[in-house]
CSV table of C-alpha atoms in Angstrom, one decimal:
chain,number,residue,atom,x,y,z
U,1317,MET,CA,16.3,-1.3,-8.3
U,1318,TYR,CA,19.6,0.4,-9.1
U,1319,SER,CA,21.5,-0.4,-12.3
U,1320,THR,CA,25.2,-0.7,-12.5
U,1321,SER,CA,27.4,-0.9,-15.5
U,1322,CYS,CA,31.2,-1.4,-15.5
U,1323,HIS,CA,33.6,-0.7,-18.3
U,1324,SER,CA,37.2,-1.9,-18.5
U,1325,PHE,CA,39.9,0.3,-19.9
U,1326,GLN,CA,43.4,-0.5,-21.2
U,1327,LEU,CA,45.0,-0.8,-17.8
U,1328,PRO,CA,44.7,-4.3,-16.3
U,1329,GLY,CA,42.6,-4.4,-13.1
U,1330,ASP,CA,41.0,-1.0,-13.5
U,1331,GLN,CA,37.3,-0.6,-14.0
U,1332,VAL,CA,35.0,2.4,-13.9
U,1333,CYS,CA,31.5,1.6,-12.7
U,1334,LEU,CA,28.6,3.9,-13.3
U,1335,GLN,CA,25.7,3.4,-10.8
U,1336,SER,CA,22.5,5.1,-11.7
U,1337,ASN,CA,20.0,6.0,-9.0
U,1338,THR,CA,17.1,5.6,-11.4
U,1339,THR,CA,14.8,2.6,-11.9
U,1340,PRO,CA,15.2,0.6,-15.1
U,1341,LEU,CA,13.1,1.8,-18.1
U,1342,GLY,CA,10.6,-1.1,-17.9
U,1343,GLU,CA,10.0,-0.8,-14.1
U,1344,SER,CA,7.5,1.8,-12.9
U,1345,PRO,CA,7.6,3.0,-9.3
U,1346,LEU,CA,3.9,2.3,-9.1
U,1347,ALA,CA,4.7,-1.4,-9.8
U,1348,GLU,CA,5.5,-1.5,-6.0
U,1349,LEU,CA,1.7,-1.1,-5.4
U,1350,VAL,CA,0.8,-4.4,-7.2
U,1351,GLU,CA,-0.9,-5.7,-4.1
U,1352,LEU,CA,-3.2,-2.8,-3.9
U,1353,LEU,CA,-5.6,-3.9,-6.8
U,1354,PRO,CA,-6.5,-7.3,-5.3
U,1355,ALA,CA,-6.7,-5.7,-1.8
U,1356,ILE,CA,-9.2,-3.1,-3.1
U,1357,ALA,CA,-11.3,-5.9,-4.8
U,1358,CYS,CA,-11.2,-7.9,-1.6
U,1359,SER,CA,-12.3,-4.8,0.4
U,1360,PHE,CA,-15.3,-4.4,-1.9
U,1361,VAL,CA,-16.3,-8.1,-1.4
U,1362,THR,CA,-15.9,-8.1,2.4
U,1363,THR,CA,-17.7,-4.8,2.8
U,1364,SER,CA,-20.6,-6.0,0.6
U,1365,TYR,CA,-20.8,-9.2,2.5
U,1366,ILE,CA,-21.0,-7.6,6.0
U,1367,ALA,CA,-23.4,-5.0,4.7
U,1368,GLN,CA,-25.8,-7.6,3.4
U,1369,ALA,CA,-25.3,-10.1,6.3
U,1370,GLU,CA,-26.0,-7.7,9.1
U,1371,SER,CA,-28.8,-5.6,7.7
U,1372,ALA,CA,-31.9,-6.5,5.9
U,1373,PRO,CA,-32.7,-4.2,2.9
U,1374,GLU,CA,-36.0,-3.1,4.5
U,1375,ASP,CA,-34.2,-2.0,7.7
U,1376,ILE,CA,-31.9,0.3,5.6
U,1377,SER,CA,-34.7,1.8,3.7
U,1378,ARG,CA,-36.9,2.4,6.8
U,1379,ASN,CA,-34.3,4.0,9.1
U,1380,VAL,CA,-32.0,6.1,6.9
U,1381,ASP,CA,-32.1,9.0,9.4
U,1382,SER,CA,-29.4,7.5,11.7
U,1383,PRO,CA,-25.8,8.1,10.8
U,1384,THR,CA,-25.0,4.4,11.0
U,1385,GLN,CA,-27.7,3.4,8.6
U,1386,MET,CA,-26.8,6.3,6.3
U,1387,ILE,CA,-23.2,5.0,6.0
U,1388,TYR,CA,-24.4,1.4,5.5
U,1389,HIS,CA,-26.8,2.6,2.8
U,1390,ILE,CA,-23.8,4.3,1.0
U,1391,ILE,CA,-21.5,1.2,1.2
U,1392,ARG,CA,-24.1,-1.2,0.0
U,1393,PHE,CA,-22.8,-2.1,-3.4
U,1394,ASP,CA,-25.6,-3.1,-5.8
U,1395,PHE,CA,-23.2,-4.9,-8.2
U,1396,LEU,CA,-22.1,-7.4,-5.5
U,1397,LYS,CA,-25.4,-8.9,-4.4
U,1398,ASN,CA,-25.6,-12.2,-2.5
U,1399,VAL,CA,-22.0,-12.6,-1.6
U,1400,SER,CA,-21.5,-16.0,-0.2
U,1401,PRO,CA,-19.7,-16.7,3.1
U,1402,GLY,CA,-17.1,-18.7,1.2
U,1403,LEU,CA,-16.3,-15.8,-1.1
U,1404,ALA,CA,-16.1,-13.5,1.8
U,1405,LEU,CA,-13.7,-15.9,3.6
U,1406,GLY,CA,-11.6,-16.2,0.4
U,1407,SER,CA,-11.5,-12.4,0.1
U,1408,CYS,CA,-10.3,-12.1,3.7
U,1409,LEU,CA,-7.5,-14.6,3.0
U,1410,VAL,CA,-6.4,-12.9,-0.2
U,1411,LEU,CA,-6.5,-9.5,1.5
U,1412,GLY,CA,-4.3,-10.9,4.3
U,1413,CYS,CA,-1.9,-12.3,1.7
U,1414,CYS,CA,-1.7,-9.0,-0.1
U,1415,LEU,CA,-1.0,-7.1,3.1
U,1416,SER,CA,1.6,-9.6,4.2
U,1417,SER,CA,3.3,-9.5,0.8
U,1418,TYR,CA,3.3,-5.7,0.7
U,1419,VAL,CA,4.7,-5.4,4.3
U,1420,HIS,CA,7.3,-8.1,3.8
U,1421,ARG,CA,8.5,-6.7,0.5
U,1422,ARG,CA,8.8,-3.1,1.7
U,1423,ARG,CA,10.1,-3.8,5.2
U,1424,ASP,CA,13.7,-2.7,4.4
U,1425,HIS,CA,12.6,0.4,2.5
U,1426,ASP,CA,10.2,2.0,5.0
U,1427,GLN,CA,11.0,1.8,8.7
U,1428,TYR,CA,7.8,3.7,9.7
U,1429,GLN,CA,5.5,1.3,7.8
U,1430,VAL,CA,4.2,-0.3,11.0
U,1431,ILE,CA,3.4,3.0,12.6
U,1432,VAL,CA,1.4,4.0,9.4
U,1433,PHE,CA,-0.6,0.8,9.5
U,1434,VAL,CA,-1.3,1.1,13.3
U,1435,ILE,CA,-2.5,4.7,12.8
U,1436,TRP,CA,-4.9,3.8,10.0
U,1437,ILE,CA,-6.3,0.8,11.7
U,1438,THR,CA,-6.7,2.7,15.0
U,1439,TRP,CA,-8.5,5.4,13.0
U,1440,ALA,CA,-10.8,2.7,11.4
U,1441,VAL,CA,-11.7,1.3,14.9
U,1442,CYS,CA,-12.4,4.8,16.2
U,1443,ILE,CA,-14.6,5.6,13.2
U,1444,GLY,CA,-16.5,2.3,13.8
U,1445,TRP,CA,-17.1,3.0,17.4
U,1446,GLY,CA,-18.1,6.6,16.6
U,1447,ILE,CA,-20.8,5.5,14.2
U,1448,GLY,CA,-21.9,2.7,16.5
U,1449,ALA,CA,-20.9,-0.2,14.2
U,1450,THR,CA,-20.6,-3.7,15.5
U,1451,ALA,CA,-17.2,-5.4,15.7
U,1452,ASN,CA,-18.0,-7.4,12.6
U,1453,ARG,CA,-18.8,-4.3,10.6
U,1454,VAL,CA,-15.6,-2.6,11.7
U,1455,THR,CA,-13.5,-5.7,11.0
U,1456,LEU,CA,-15.0,-6.6,7.6
U,1457,GLY,CA,-16.3,-3.2,6.5
U,1458,ILE,CA,-13.9,-0.5,7.6
U,1459,VAL,CA,-10.5,-2.1,8.4
U,1460,PRO,CA,-9.9,-3.5,4.9
U,1461,TRP,CA,-10.3,0.1,3.5
U,1462,ALA,CA,-8.0,1.5,6.2
U,1463,SER,CA,-5.4,-1.2,5.3
U,1464,CYS,CA,-5.6,-0.1,1.6
U,1465,ALA,CA,-5.2,3.5,2.7
U,1466,ALA,CA,-2.2,2.5,4.9
U,1467,MET,CA,-0.6,0.9,1.9
U,1468,LEU,CA,-1.0,4.0,-0.2
U,1469,SER,CA,0.1,6.3,2.6
U,1470,SER,CA,3.2,4.3,3.3
U,1471,PHE,CA,4.2,4.2,-0.3
U,1472,PHE,CA,3.6,7.8,-1.1
U,1473,GLY,CA,4.9,9.1,2.2
U,1474,HIS,CA,8.1,7.1,1.7
U,1475,ALA,CA,8.4,8.2,-2.0
U,1476,GLY,CA,7.9,11.8,-1.0
U,1477,ALA,CA,10.5,11.6,1.8
U,1478,ARG,CA,12.9,9.9,-0.6
U,1479,TRP,CA,12.3,12.6,-3.2
U,1480,VAL,CA,12.9,15.4,-0.7
U,1481,SER,CA,16.1,13.9,0.6
U,1482,THR,CA,17.6,13.2,-2.8
U,1483,ARG,CA,16.6,16.7,-4.0
U,1484,ASN,CA,18.4,18.2,-1.0
U,1485,ASN,CA,21.4,15.9,-0.9
U,1486,CYS,CA,22.5,15.5,-4.5
U,1487,GLU,CA,22.2,17.5,-7.7
U,1488,CYS,CA,23.6,14.7,-9.9
U,1489,GLY,CA,22.1,11.2,-10.5
U,1490,SER,CA,25.2,9.1,-10.9
U,1491,ASP,CA,28.2,8.0,-8.9
U,1492,PHE,CA,31.5,7.0,-10.6
U,1493,THR,CA,33.7,4.4,-8.8
U,1494,VAL,CA,37.1,3.4,-9.9
U,1495,VAL,CA,37.9,-0.1,-8.8
U,1496,ASN,CA,41.6,-1.2,-8.7
U,1497,GLU,CA,43.0,-4.5,-7.5
U,1498,LYS,CA,45.0,-2.6,-4.8
U,1499,GLY,CA,42.1,-0.6,-3.4
U,1500,ALA,CA,39.0,1.4,-4.2
U,1501,SER,CA,38.5,5.1,-4.5
U,1502,SER,CA,35.3,7.0,-5.2
U,1503,GLY,CA,34.5,10.2,-6.9
U,1504,THR,CA,31.5,12.1,-8.4
């Protein structure tokens, strides 16, 4: 993530290293959210599957007055009709892999990541209970979206905290280090 370049001068054994705290030109900070796109696609598939599996279309159109049916009517995606159980299972597996990859890759950068995920998933379960959803609907219809929101919250929360801390701590973006064979000394 950080780039370092060292330049030798005429004195043997002495080097000056410049370490920049910026990302390389080709790497975008949003590239760390690469798992989010397949996770969103999988959330669409699992939500569509559970919406079609647990409610018949005539039930939704007849009883739209209840809050539960109103939400199911909203989340019924017309472009994903007849989602097979195999596709839903594959989407669950891919979603699990995306979440696992994101959590594993960012575990050293964000120490509060687990707390963020627990809060979002607890929120999803409470919303599901509040609208009277079954456990299947909560697990396949709400929790995948809460997991995507947790990924976004974790990333932007950590990026915001990092931005505030670097803004308060340092006005400059580079550190110079002089490395000698006898010892090392640092300066800015």
